[in-house]
Coordinates of C-alpha atoms in Angstrom, one line a residue:
Chain A
M1 CA 27.8 3.6 -48.8
L2 CA 29.4 1.3 -50.7
G3 CA 29.6 -1.3 -47.9
L4 CA 25.5 -0.3 -47.5
A5 CA 25.0 -1.5 -52.0
L6 CA 27.2 -4.9 -50.8
V7 CA 24.9 -6.2 -48.3
L8 CA 21.8 -4.7 -50.6
I9 CA 22.8 -6.8 -54.1
F10 CA 23.9 -10.1 -51.1
S11 CA 20.2 -9.5 -49.6
M12 CA 18.9 -9.5 -53.3
L13 CA 21.0 -12.7 -54.1
S14 CA 20.0 -14.9 -50.6
A15 CA 16.0 -13.7 -51.2
W16 CA 16.3 -15.0 -54.5
I17 CA 18.6 -18.6 -53.2
G18 CA 17.1 -18.8 -50.4
E19 CA 12.9 -18.6 -52.0
V20 CA 11.7 -16.3 -50.2
D21 CA 8.5 -15.3 -50.7
P22 CA 6.4 -12.4 -49.6
A23 CA 3.2 -13.5 -51.4
K24 CA 3.7 -16.7 -49.0
F25 CA 4.7 -15.5 -46.1
W26 CA 1.5 -12.8 -45.9
N27 CA -0.8 -15.7 -46.8
G28 CA 0.9 -17.6 -44.2
L29 CA 1.4 -14.8 -41.1
P30 CA -2.3 -15.4 -39.8
R31 CA -1.3 -19.5 -39.9
F32 CA 1.5 -18.1 -37.6
A33 CA -0.3 -16.4 -34.7
S34 CA -3.7 -19.1 -35.3
Y35 CA -0.6 -21.5 -34.7
F36 CA 0.3 -20.0 -31.0
H37 CA -3.8 -20.0 -30.4
D38 CA -4.0 -23.5 -31.8
I39 CA -1.2 -24.4 -29.5
L40 CA -2.9 -23.2 -26.6
P41 CA -5.7 -25.2 -24.0
Q42 CA -9.1 -24.5 -23.6
L43 CA -8.6 -23.1 -20.2
R44 CA -12.5 -21.9 -17.7
L45 CA -12.1 -20.6 -15.2
E46 CA -15.6 -22.7 -13.4
S47 CA -13.1 -25.9 -14.4
L48 CA -9.4 -24.4 -14.3
G49 CA -7.9 -27.4 -11.8
A50 CA -9.3 -30.2 -14.3
D51 CA -7.9 -28.1 -17.8
L52 CA -4.7 -27.6 -16.5
E53 CA -4.8 -31.3 -15.5
E54 CA -5.8 -32.1 -19.2
W55 CA -3.0 -30.0 -20.9
F56 CA -0.3 -31.2 -18.6
W57 CA -1.8 -34.4 -19.1
N58 CA 1.3 -36.1 -19.1
L59 CA 4.1 -34.6 -16.4
D60 CA 5.4 -36.5 -15.0
G61 CA 6.6 -38.4 -17.9
W62 CA 7.5 -35.3 -19.4
L63 CA 9.1 -34.0 -15.9
A64 CA 11.1 -37.8 -16.4
L65 CA 12.4 -37.4 -20.2
L66 CA 13.4 -33.1 -18.9
L67 CA 15.6 -35.1 -15.9
D68 CA 17.2 -36.9 -18.8
T69 CA 18.3 -33.8 -20.9
L70 CA 19.7 -31.7 -17.9
L71 CA 21.6 -35.3 -17.1
V72 CA 22.7 -35.0 -20.8
A73 CA 23.6 -31.5 -20.5
Y74 CA 25.0 -32.0 -17.3
V75 CA 27.4 -35.1 -18.2
G76 CA 28.0 -33.7 -22.2
T77 CA 29.7 -30.3 -19.6
L78 CA 31.4 -32.4 -17.9
F79 CA 33.6 -34.3 -19.4
G80 CA 34.0 -31.9 -22.0
A81 CA 35.1 -30.1 -19.8
I82 CA 37.4 -31.9 -18.5
A83 CA 39.0 -33.2 -22.0
A84 CA 39.1 -29.2 -22.6
F85 CA 40.9 -29.4 -19.3
V86 CA 43.8 -31.3 -20.7
L87 CA 44.2 -29.5 -23.5
C88 CA 44.0 -26.3 -22.5
F89 CA 47.2 -26.2 -22.0
L90 CA 48.9 -27.9 -24.5
A91 CA 46.9 -25.0 -27.1
S92 CA 48.7 -22.5 -24.5
A93 CA 51.4 -20.3 -26.0
N94 CA 52.9 -19.5 -22.8
V95 CA 52.7 -22.8 -21.1
T96 CA 53.6 -25.4 -23.9
R97 CA 56.7 -24.9 -25.8
S98 CA 55.8 -27.0 -28.6
A99 CA 54.4 -25.4 -31.9
T100 CA 54.0 -28.9 -33.1
L101 CA 51.6 -29.7 -30.2
R102 CA 50.2 -26.8 -30.3
F103 CA 49.3 -26.3 -33.4
A104 CA 47.5 -30.1 -33.1
S105 CA 45.7 -29.3 -30.2
R106 CA 44.5 -26.0 -32.1
R107 CA 42.9 -27.7 -34.6
L108 CA 41.8 -30.4 -32.9
L109 CA 39.7 -28.3 -31.3
E110 CA 38.8 -26.3 -33.5
F111 CA 37.6 -29.5 -35.5
C112 CA 35.7 -30.3 -32.1
R113 CA 33.5 -26.8 -32.4
T114 CA 32.7 -26.3 -36.0
V115 CA 31.3 -29.7 -36.7
P116 CA 27.6 -29.0 -35.0
E117 CA 27.0 -31.4 -32.0
I118 CA 23.9 -32.2 -33.7
V119 CA 25.9 -33.8 -36.7
F120 CA 28.5 -35.7 -34.0
A121 CA 24.5 -36.9 -32.3
L122 CA 23.7 -38.0 -36.0
M123 CA 27.2 -40.1 -36.1
F124 CA 26.9 -41.3 -32.9
V125 CA 22.8 -42.5 -32.7
Y126 CA 24.8 -44.7 -35.9
A127 CA 27.4 -46.2 -34.0
F128 CA 25.9 -46.4 -30.3
G129 CA 22.5 -46.8 -31.4
F130 CA 19.1 -45.0 -29.9
G131 CA 19.4 -43.7 -26.4
A132 CA 21.1 -40.7 -24.1
M133 CA 24.7 -42.4 -24.5
P134 CA 25.1 -40.4 -28.0
G135 CA 23.7 -37.0 -26.9
V136 CA 26.0 -37.4 -24.4
L137 CA 29.6 -38.0 -26.6
A138 CA 27.8 -35.1 -29.2
I139 CA 27.5 -32.2 -26.4
A140 CA 31.1 -33.6 -24.9
I141 CA 32.7 -33.1 -27.8
H142 CA 31.2 -29.5 -29.2
T143 CA 31.5 -28.7 -25.3
A144 CA 35.0 -29.2 -25.1
G145 CA 36.3 -27.2 -28.6
A146 CA 34.0 -24.3 -27.3
L147 CA 35.7 -24.2 -23.8
G148 CA 39.2 -25.6 -24.9
K149 CA 39.5 -22.4 -27.1
Q150 CA 38.0 -20.3 -23.8
F151 CA 40.3 -21.5 -21.2
S152 CA 43.3 -21.7 -23.4
E153 CA 42.4 -17.9 -23.2
V154 CA 42.2 -18.1 -20.0
V155 CA 45.9 -20.0 -19.1
E156 CA 47.6 -17.6 -22.4
N157 CA 46.6 -13.9 -19.8
V158 CA 47.5 -15.5 -16.6
N159 CA 50.7 -14.3 -14.1
M160 CA 54.1 -16.3 -14.8
H161 CA 56.1 -15.1 -12.5
P162 CA 54.5 -18.1 -10.7
V163 CA 55.4 -20.3 -13.2
E164 CA 58.4 -18.8 -13.4
G165 CA 59.0 -19.0 -10.0
L166 CA 58.4 -23.0 -9.2
T167 CA 60.1 -23.0 -12.8
A168 CA 63.3 -22.6 -11.0
T169 CA 63.2 -24.6 -7.6
G170 CA 63.4 -27.7 -10.4
A171 CA 58.9 -28.8 -10.6
T172 CA 58.1 -30.4 -13.3
Y173 CA 55.8 -30.0 -15.9
V174 CA 52.5 -31.1 -14.4
E175 CA 53.6 -29.5 -11.1
T176 CA 54.3 -26.4 -12.9
I177 CA 51.0 -26.3 -13.9
R178 CA 49.4 -27.4 -10.9
F179 CA 51.1 -25.0 -8.1
G180 CA 52.0 -22.1 -10.8
V181 CA 48.3 -21.6 -13.2
V182 CA 46.3 -23.7 -11.7
P183 CA 44.9 -21.9 -8.8
Q184 CA 45.0 -17.9 -10.6
I185 CA 42.4 -19.8 -13.2
L186 CA 40.0 -22.2 -11.3
S187 CA 37.2 -20.2 -10.5
N188 CA 37.2 -18.6 -14.3
F189 CA 37.0 -22.4 -15.8
M190 CA 33.8 -22.6 -13.2
S191 CA 32.4 -19.5 -14.9
Y192 CA 33.2 -20.4 -18.1
S193 CA 32.1 -24.2 -17.6
L194 CA 29.0 -22.6 -16.4
L195 CA 28.0 -20.2 -18.9
R196 CA 28.8 -23.4 -21.5
F197 CA 26.4 -25.8 -19.4
E198 CA 23.4 -23.5 -19.6
I199 CA 24.4 -23.2 -23.6
N200 CA 23.9 -27.0 -23.2
V201 CA 20.8 -27.1 -21.2
R202 CA 19.1 -25.3 -24.4
G203 CA 21.1 -27.4 -26.8
A204 CA 19.9 -31.0 -25.4
T205 CA 16.5 -30.2 -25.8
V206 CA 16.6 -30.7 -29.3
L207 CA 19.7 -33.4 -29.6
G208 CA 16.0 -35.9 -29.2
F209 CA 15.1 -34.7 -33.0
V210 CA 17.6 -37.2 -34.1
G211 CA 16.9 -39.6 -30.9
A212 CA 19.6 -38.4 -28.3
G213 CA 17.7 -38.6 -25.6
G214 CA 15.7 -36.8 -23.9
I215 CA 12.6 -34.1 -23.9
G216 CA 13.0 -33.4 -27.8
K217 CA 12.0 -36.4 -29.5
E218 CA 8.4 -35.8 -27.5
L219 CA 8.5 -32.6 -28.2
I220 CA 9.2 -33.1 -32.6
S221 CA 6.7 -36.0 -32.3
S222 CA 3.7 -33.6 -30.6
I223 CA 4.5 -31.3 -33.6
R224 CA 4.6 -34.3 -36.2
Q225 CA 1.4 -35.3 -35.2
F226 CA -0.4 -32.3 -34.6
Y227 CA -1.0 -32.5 -30.8
Y228 CA -1.4 -29.0 -30.1
A229 CA -1.8 -28.4 -26.4
D230 CA 1.3 -31.2 -25.4
V231 CA 3.4 -29.2 -28.0
S232 CA 2.2 -25.7 -26.1
A233 CA 3.0 -27.6 -22.6
I234 CA 6.6 -29.1 -23.6
L235 CA 7.6 -25.3 -25.3
L236 CA 6.6 -23.7 -21.7
I237 CA 7.9 -27.0 -19.2
I238 CA 11.8 -26.1 -21.1
I239 CA 11.1 -22.5 -21.0
A240 CA 10.5 -22.2 -17.2
T241 CA 13.6 -24.9 -16.8
V242 CA 15.6 -22.9 -19.2
F243 CA 14.4 -19.8 -17.0
L244 CA 15.3 -21.7 -14.4
I245 CA 18.8 -22.9 -15.2
D246 CA 20.4 -19.4 -16.2
W247 CA 18.6 -17.4 -12.9
L248 CA 20.3 -20.3 -11.2
T249 CA 24.0 -19.9 -13.5
E250 CA 24.0 -16.9 -13.6
R251 CA 23.7 -16.7 -9.7
L252 CA 26.1 -19.3 -8.8
R253 CA 28.8 -17.3 -11.6
H254 CA 28.4 -14.2 -9.6
R255 CA 29.9 -15.5 -6.0
L256 CA 32.6 -17.4 -8.4
L257 CA 33.9 -14.0 -9.6
S258 CA 32.7 -11.9 -6.1
L259 CA 35.3 -14.6 -4.3
D260 CA 38.2 -14.3 -7.0
G261 CA 37.8 -10.7 -7.1
A262 CA 38.2 -10.9 -2.9
E263 CA 40.8 -13.1 -3.8
Q264 CA 43.4 -11.3 -5.0
Chain B
M1 CA 70.2 -33.0 1.9
T2 CA 66.6 -34.0 2.9
R3 CA 67.3 -33.2 6.4
R4 CA 68.0 -29.5 6.2
I5 CA 64.7 -29.0 4.1
D6 CA 63.5 -30.9 7.0
V7 CA 65.2 -27.7 9.5
D8 CA 63.6 -25.2 8.0
R9 CA 60.5 -26.6 7.0
A10 CA 60.3 -27.2 11.3
R11 CA 61.0 -23.6 11.6
L12 CA 59.3 -22.1 8.9
K13 CA 56.3 -23.9 10.6
D14 CA 56.5 -22.0 13.6
R15 CA 56.9 -18.6 12.6
Y16 CA 54.1 -18.4 10.3
P17 CA 51.9 -21.1 11.7
E18 CA 48.9 -19.4 10.1
T19 CA 50.6 -20.8 6.4
F20 CA 51.2 -23.9 7.8
R21 CA 46.8 -25.0 8.8
T22 CA 45.1 -27.1 6.4
P23 CA 41.9 -25.4 6.0
V24 CA 40.0 -28.4 7.1
L25 CA 36.4 -26.4 6.9
A26 CA 37.4 -25.5 3.2
R27 CA 38.6 -29.1 2.5
T28 CA 35.7 -30.5 3.5
V29 CA 33.4 -28.4 1.2
Y30 CA 35.3 -28.9 -1.5
L31 CA 35.7 -32.4 -1.3
A32 CA 31.7 -32.8 -1.2
I33 CA 30.8 -30.9 -4.2
V34 CA 33.5 -32.8 -6.1
T35 CA 31.5 -36.0 -5.0
A36 CA 28.4 -34.9 -5.1
G37 CA 29.1 -33.8 -8.7
A38 CA 30.9 -36.6 -9.6
G39 CA 27.8 -38.7 -7.9
L40 CA 25.2 -36.7 -9.9
A41 CA 27.7 -38.5 -13.3
I42 CA 27.1 -41.4 -11.9
Y43 CA 23.8 -41.6 -11.1
A44 CA 22.9 -40.0 -15.2
L45 CA 25.1 -42.8 -16.5
W46 CA 23.2 -45.5 -14.2
R47 CA 20.3 -43.5 -16.0
F48 CA 21.4 -43.7 -19.6
G49 CA 22.1 -48.2 -18.8
F50 CA 25.5 -46.9 -20.0
S51 CA 27.3 -50.1 -20.1
P52 CA 31.3 -50.4 -20.7
G53 CA 31.1 -53.0 -22.9
K54 CA 28.4 -51.5 -25.2
F55 CA 30.2 -48.1 -25.4
L56 CA 33.7 -50.4 -26.9
D57 CA 31.2 -51.9 -29.4
G58 CA 29.7 -48.4 -30.4
L59 CA 33.6 -46.7 -30.4
G60 CA 34.7 -50.0 -32.7
K61 CA 31.7 -49.5 -35.0
L62 CA 32.4 -45.4 -35.3
G63 CA 36.1 -46.5 -36.3
T64 CA 34.8 -48.1 -38.7
V65 CA 32.6 -45.0 -39.7
I66 CA 35.5 -43.1 -39.7
A67 CA 37.5 -45.8 -41.8
L68 CA 35.1 -45.9 -44.7
M69 CA 34.7 -41.6 -44.2
V70 CA 38.5 -41.8 -46.2
P71 CA 39.1 -40.2 -48.9
P72 CA 36.0 -38.2 -48.7
D73 CA 34.1 -37.9 -52.0
P74 CA 31.3 -36.1 -53.0
G75 CA 30.3 -39.0 -55.6
S76 CA 27.9 -37.4 -58.6
Q77 CA 26.1 -34.9 -55.9
L78 CA 28.8 -32.5 -56.2
W79 CA 27.1 -29.5 -57.9
K80 CA 23.9 -30.6 -56.0
Y81 CA 25.9 -29.5 -52.8
V82 CA 27.3 -26.8 -54.0
A83 CA 23.8 -24.9 -54.7
A84 CA 22.9 -26.6 -50.8
L85 CA 25.3 -24.4 -49.4
G86 CA 24.5 -21.2 -51.4
E87 CA 21.0 -22.2 -49.8
T88 CA 22.7 -21.8 -46.5
L89 CA 24.6 -19.1 -46.5
S90 CA 21.7 -17.2 -47.4
I91 CA 19.9 -18.6 -45.1
A92 CA 22.5 -16.7 -42.5
F93 CA 22.5 -13.8 -44.3
L94 CA 19.0 -13.0 -44.8
G95 CA 18.2 -14.5 -41.2
T96 CA 20.7 -12.3 -39.5
L97 CA 20.2 -9.4 -41.1
G98 CA 16.3 -9.1 -40.8
A99 CA 16.9 -10.6 -36.8
A100 CA 19.1 -7.6 -36.7
I101 CA 16.9 -5.2 -38.7
L102 CA 14.0 -5.9 -36.1
A103 CA 15.7 -6.3 -32.8
L104 CA 17.0 -3.4 -32.9
P105 CA 13.2 -1.0 -32.5
A106 CA 12.3 -3.5 -29.7
S107 CA 16.2 -3.3 -27.3
M108 CA 15.4 0.5 -27.4
L109 CA 11.8 -0.5 -25.9
A110 CA 13.9 -3.1 -23.6
A111 CA 17.4 -0.1 -22.5
K112 CA 16.7 1.3 -19.6
N113 CA 18.0 4.7 -20.3
V114 CA 15.6 4.8 -23.5
V115 CA 12.5 3.3 -22.3
A116 CA 12.0 4.5 -18.1
N117 CA 9.0 2.3 -17.7
R118 CA 9.9 -0.3 -14.8
I119 CA 6.9 -2.5 -16.7
V120 CA 7.8 -2.5 -20.1
H121 CA 11.6 -2.8 -19.3
F122 CA 10.4 -5.9 -17.5
A123 CA 8.3 -7.6 -19.9
S124 CA 10.5 -7.3 -22.5
R125 CA 13.3 -8.6 -21.4
R126 CA 11.4 -10.9 -20.4
F127 CA 9.6 -12.1 -23.7
L128 CA 12.6 -11.3 -25.5
D129 CA 14.5 -14.3 -22.6
S130 CA 11.2 -16.5 -23.8
I131 CA 12.5 -16.2 -27.6
R132 CA 15.8 -17.0 -26.5
G133 CA 14.9 -20.1 -24.6
I134 CA 13.5 -21.4 -27.8
D135 CA 16.1 -23.2 -29.8
T136 CA 16.3 -22.7 -33.1
L137 CA 15.3 -26.1 -34.6
I138 CA 12.3 -25.9 -32.8
W139 CA 11.7 -22.3 -34.2
A140 CA 12.1 -23.9 -38.1
L141 CA 9.7 -26.6 -37.2
I142 CA 7.0 -23.6 -36.3
W143 CA 7.2 -22.4 -38.8
I144 CA 7.3 -24.8 -41.9
N145 CA 4.0 -25.4 -40.6
V146 CA 3.1 -21.5 -42.0
V147 CA 5.3 -21.1 -45.5
G148 CA 6.2 -25.0 -45.6
L149 CA 9.1 -27.2 -46.3
G150 CA 11.6 -24.9 -47.5
P151 CA 14.9 -22.7 -46.4
F152 CA 12.6 -19.8 -46.1
A153 CA 10.9 -21.5 -42.6
G154 CA 14.8 -21.1 -41.9
I155 CA 15.4 -17.8 -42.6
L156 CA 12.6 -17.0 -40.4
A157 CA 13.6 -19.4 -37.8
I158 CA 17.5 -17.9 -37.6
M159 CA 15.5 -14.1 -37.3
T160 CA 12.9 -15.3 -35.1
S161 CA 15.8 -17.4 -32.6
D162 CA 18.4 -14.3 -33.5
F163 CA 16.0 -11.7 -32.4
G164 CA 15.7 -13.0 -29.0
S165 CA 19.4 -13.0 -28.6
F166 CA 20.1 -9.8 -30.9
G167 CA 17.6 -7.8 -28.5
K168 CA 18.9 -8.7 -25.8
L169 CA 22.8 -8.0 -26.4
F170 CA 21.3 -4.5 -28.4
S171 CA 19.4 -3.1 -24.8
E172 CA 22.9 -4.2 -23.0
A173 CA 25.1 -1.7 -25.1
I174 CA 22.5 1.3 -25.1
E175 CA 22.4 0.9 -21.8
A176 CA 26.8 1.3 -21.3
S177 CA 26.9 4.1 -23.5
D178 CA 27.4 6.8 -22.3
R179 CA 24.9 9.7 -21.1
K180 CA 27.4 13.5 -21.9
P181 CA 26.5 13.4 -25.5
V182 CA 22.7 13.0 -25.2
D183 CA 21.9 15.1 -22.7
G184 CA 24.0 17.6 -24.7
V185 CA 22.2 17.1 -27.6
T186 CA 18.9 17.4 -25.9
S187 CA 20.1 21.1 -23.9
A188 CA 20.8 22.0 -28.2
G189 CA 17.3 21.6 -28.5
G190 CA 17.3 18.3 -30.2
S191 CA 13.9 15.7 -29.7
D192 CA 14.2 12.4 -27.5
L193 CA 14.6 11.0 -30.7
H194 CA 17.1 14.1 -31.8
G195 CA 19.2 12.6 -28.9
F196 CA 19.0 8.5 -29.5
R197 CA 19.7 9.3 -33.0
F198 CA 23.2 11.8 -32.7
G199 CA 23.9 11.0 -29.4
V200 CA 23.4 7.2 -28.7
L201 CA 23.7 5.8 -32.4
P202 CA 26.7 7.0 -33.1
Q203 CA 28.3 5.1 -29.9
V204 CA 26.9 1.4 -29.8
L205 CA 26.7 1.0 -34.1
P206 CA 30.2 -0.5 -34.1
I207 CA 29.4 -2.6 -31.5
L208 CA 26.4 -4.2 -32.6
L209 CA 27.5 -4.2 -35.7
S210 CA 30.6 -6.7 -34.6
Q211 CA 28.5 -8.6 -32.6
V212 CA 25.9 -8.9 -36.4
L213 CA 29.0 -10.3 -37.5
Y214 CA 29.9 -12.9 -34.8
Y215 CA 26.2 -14.1 -35.2
F216 CA 26.8 -14.7 -38.9
E217 CA 29.6 -16.4 -38.3
S218 CA 27.5 -18.6 -35.5
N219 CA 24.2 -18.8 -38.1
T220 CA 26.3 -20.0 -40.5
R221 CA 26.8 -22.9 -38.6
S222 CA 23.2 -23.0 -37.5
A223 CA 21.6 -22.4 -40.9
T224 CA 24.6 -26.1 -42.0
I225 CA 21.8 -27.8 -39.5
I226 CA 18.3 -26.3 -39.9
G227 CA 17.7 -29.0 -43.4
I228 CA 17.7 -31.7 -40.2
V229 CA 14.2 -30.7 -40.3
G230 CA 13.2 -29.8 -43.6
A231 CA 14.0 -26.0 -43.2
G232 CA 16.7 -25.9 -46.5
G233 CA 20.2 -25.5 -47.2
I234 CA 23.0 -28.4 -46.5
G235 CA 21.7 -30.0 -43.6
L236 CA 18.7 -31.7 -45.4
Y237 CA 22.0 -33.6 -47.8
L238 CA 23.9 -34.5 -44.3
A239 CA 20.8 -36.3 -42.7
N240 CA 20.2 -38.4 -46.1
E241 CA 23.8 -40.1 -46.6
I242 CA 23.9 -40.1 -42.6
A243 CA 20.7 -42.8 -42.9
Q244 CA 22.3 -44.0 -45.7
A245 CA 25.8 -44.4 -44.1
E246 CA 27.1 -42.8 -47.4
W247 CA 30.5 -42.2 -45.3
Q248 CA 32.2 -40.9 -48.6
S249 CA 29.6 -38.0 -48.9
V250 CA 29.0 -37.4 -45.1
A251 CA 33.1 -37.0 -45.0
F252 CA 33.3 -34.5 -47.8
L253 CA 29.7 -32.5 -46.4
I254 CA 31.4 -32.0 -43.6
L255 CA 34.6 -30.7 -44.9
M256 CA 32.0 -28.1 -46.9
I257 CA 31.1 -27.1 -43.8
L258 CA 34.3 -26.7 -42.4
A259 CA 35.6 -24.6 -45.0
T260 CA 32.5 -21.9 -45.4
V261 CA 32.6 -21.4 -41.8
A262 CA 36.7 -20.6 -41.6
L263 CA 35.7 -18.0 -44.8
I264 CA 33.2 -16.6 -42.9
D265 CA 35.4 -16.4 -39.8
W266 CA 38.0 -14.8 -41.7
I267 CA 36.0 -12.1 -43.9
S268 CA 33.9 -11.2 -41.0
A269 CA 38.0 -11.2 -39.4
K270 CA 38.4 -8.3 -41.4
I271 CA 35.1 -7.0 -41.8
R272 CA 35.0 -6.0 -38.0
F273 CA 39.1 -4.6 -37.4
A274 CA 37.9 -2.4 -40.9
V275 CA 34.7 -1.3 -38.8
I276 CA 36.1 -0.9 -35.4
G277 CA 39.4 0.2 -37.0
R278 CA 37.8 3.2 -38.7
R279 CA 36.0 4.6 -35.5
G280 CA 38.1 3.8 -33.3
V281 CA 36.2 4.4 -30.5
V282 CA 35.2 0.3 -28.7
A283 CA 35.9 0.2 -25.7

């Protein structure tokens, strides 16, 4: 009961601060529907081919930009995963004894994943200039933070017997990790990285809003300049790509996880 | 010392030939995947016009920027920032709450065990996926066209994009719920609606609540940037200060965001434990 009252009070307060205006909403709602109506092109049955061609008039250009977006997500995920791979062992309590090192690497990971990637992108665009590189770096840093945490949770749950065995033979730190820990975690790491890639593809579509490469630049300029048919064409391409990537990574992850099950 | 190991090795190799055989095929496949992955990355870097010199230049510039950030200082705008942060929190709170309320009925449609019709199930799933496929920032741009610039557009944007996520998560939770309580309720003469209300809802409510709290956290992060496109909150100031190279203010804003997110994390963890502890049924 108390909880419900609190939720209500907070809602009222937020509505007041957030300038919620039901009248504006109701007046605007038809515009929301008509917006979707406006952005859809006129397709006539008799001239369907020509209409489609007109709708997707810049398909090659958009696909090239989309490839940029996908590559930004890919390289960002790859670099971020490599950084996370190095940092996650330092952040794991079972393989890193030094509390200071652990604390430092955990705070670093936290910082990397809390600052939104688009904020990093804004700063990197300032430092590196417009283009895809700031986007790659922004995604890489955010990914390092997010994956680093998930990776270290995996590392903290490994079976410690192989590690103890290796330590007993006098193996160095790196050898212990390489032969004791890595074989146990690799498929999990891959699965998490694929999931992150999926998330990063979505994230990379909007990095172009701030000039960090890819399809986002084209999308924001067509929304701002009211090129209605372009907006729907680009949105459709983005949704189709996201579907495709989701589907592919899901299949890959199932393969990986079943592989893991077969080994054990 | 080395000699003895060699002898052991030879004998072991004799006895367990399987273990010592190099798996040529597996190694080749592995090597091919790694090479292809690295090749794609190199192609991407080439496509983006990456050059070490330019990269080092940029890093140097970034170093200057970071040096200029110390000490973080809001200048004369502290209260404006605090008000904007309040706006950000309102956006996250109302957006999450609204999405959760709207997503509950939609998730029933998308749950196999509530609506057994395969076409409805498939259509509602794809509909939710499409909504999720569009980023919050894009939704914000669309809503700005409808209700104008300001935090209200931000609330609606978060609501829309989370509606997709919640719809999916809720329907999965409902599908994973135990069938027996529903059977019990219906066999005692309850309608389907009774079955859902008294059979399913008590099982899934704590799970849904913890998902909502988790999204509230993540939406606080999203709401900090939604202002970049003009949909209210602290993001507008952040984008402006970066554009004007006011690095001390930028650092202060980032610290404010970090502190707020940490606070929300802490509070929602408390609430989550309280809820799960009281129910004691969450698997």
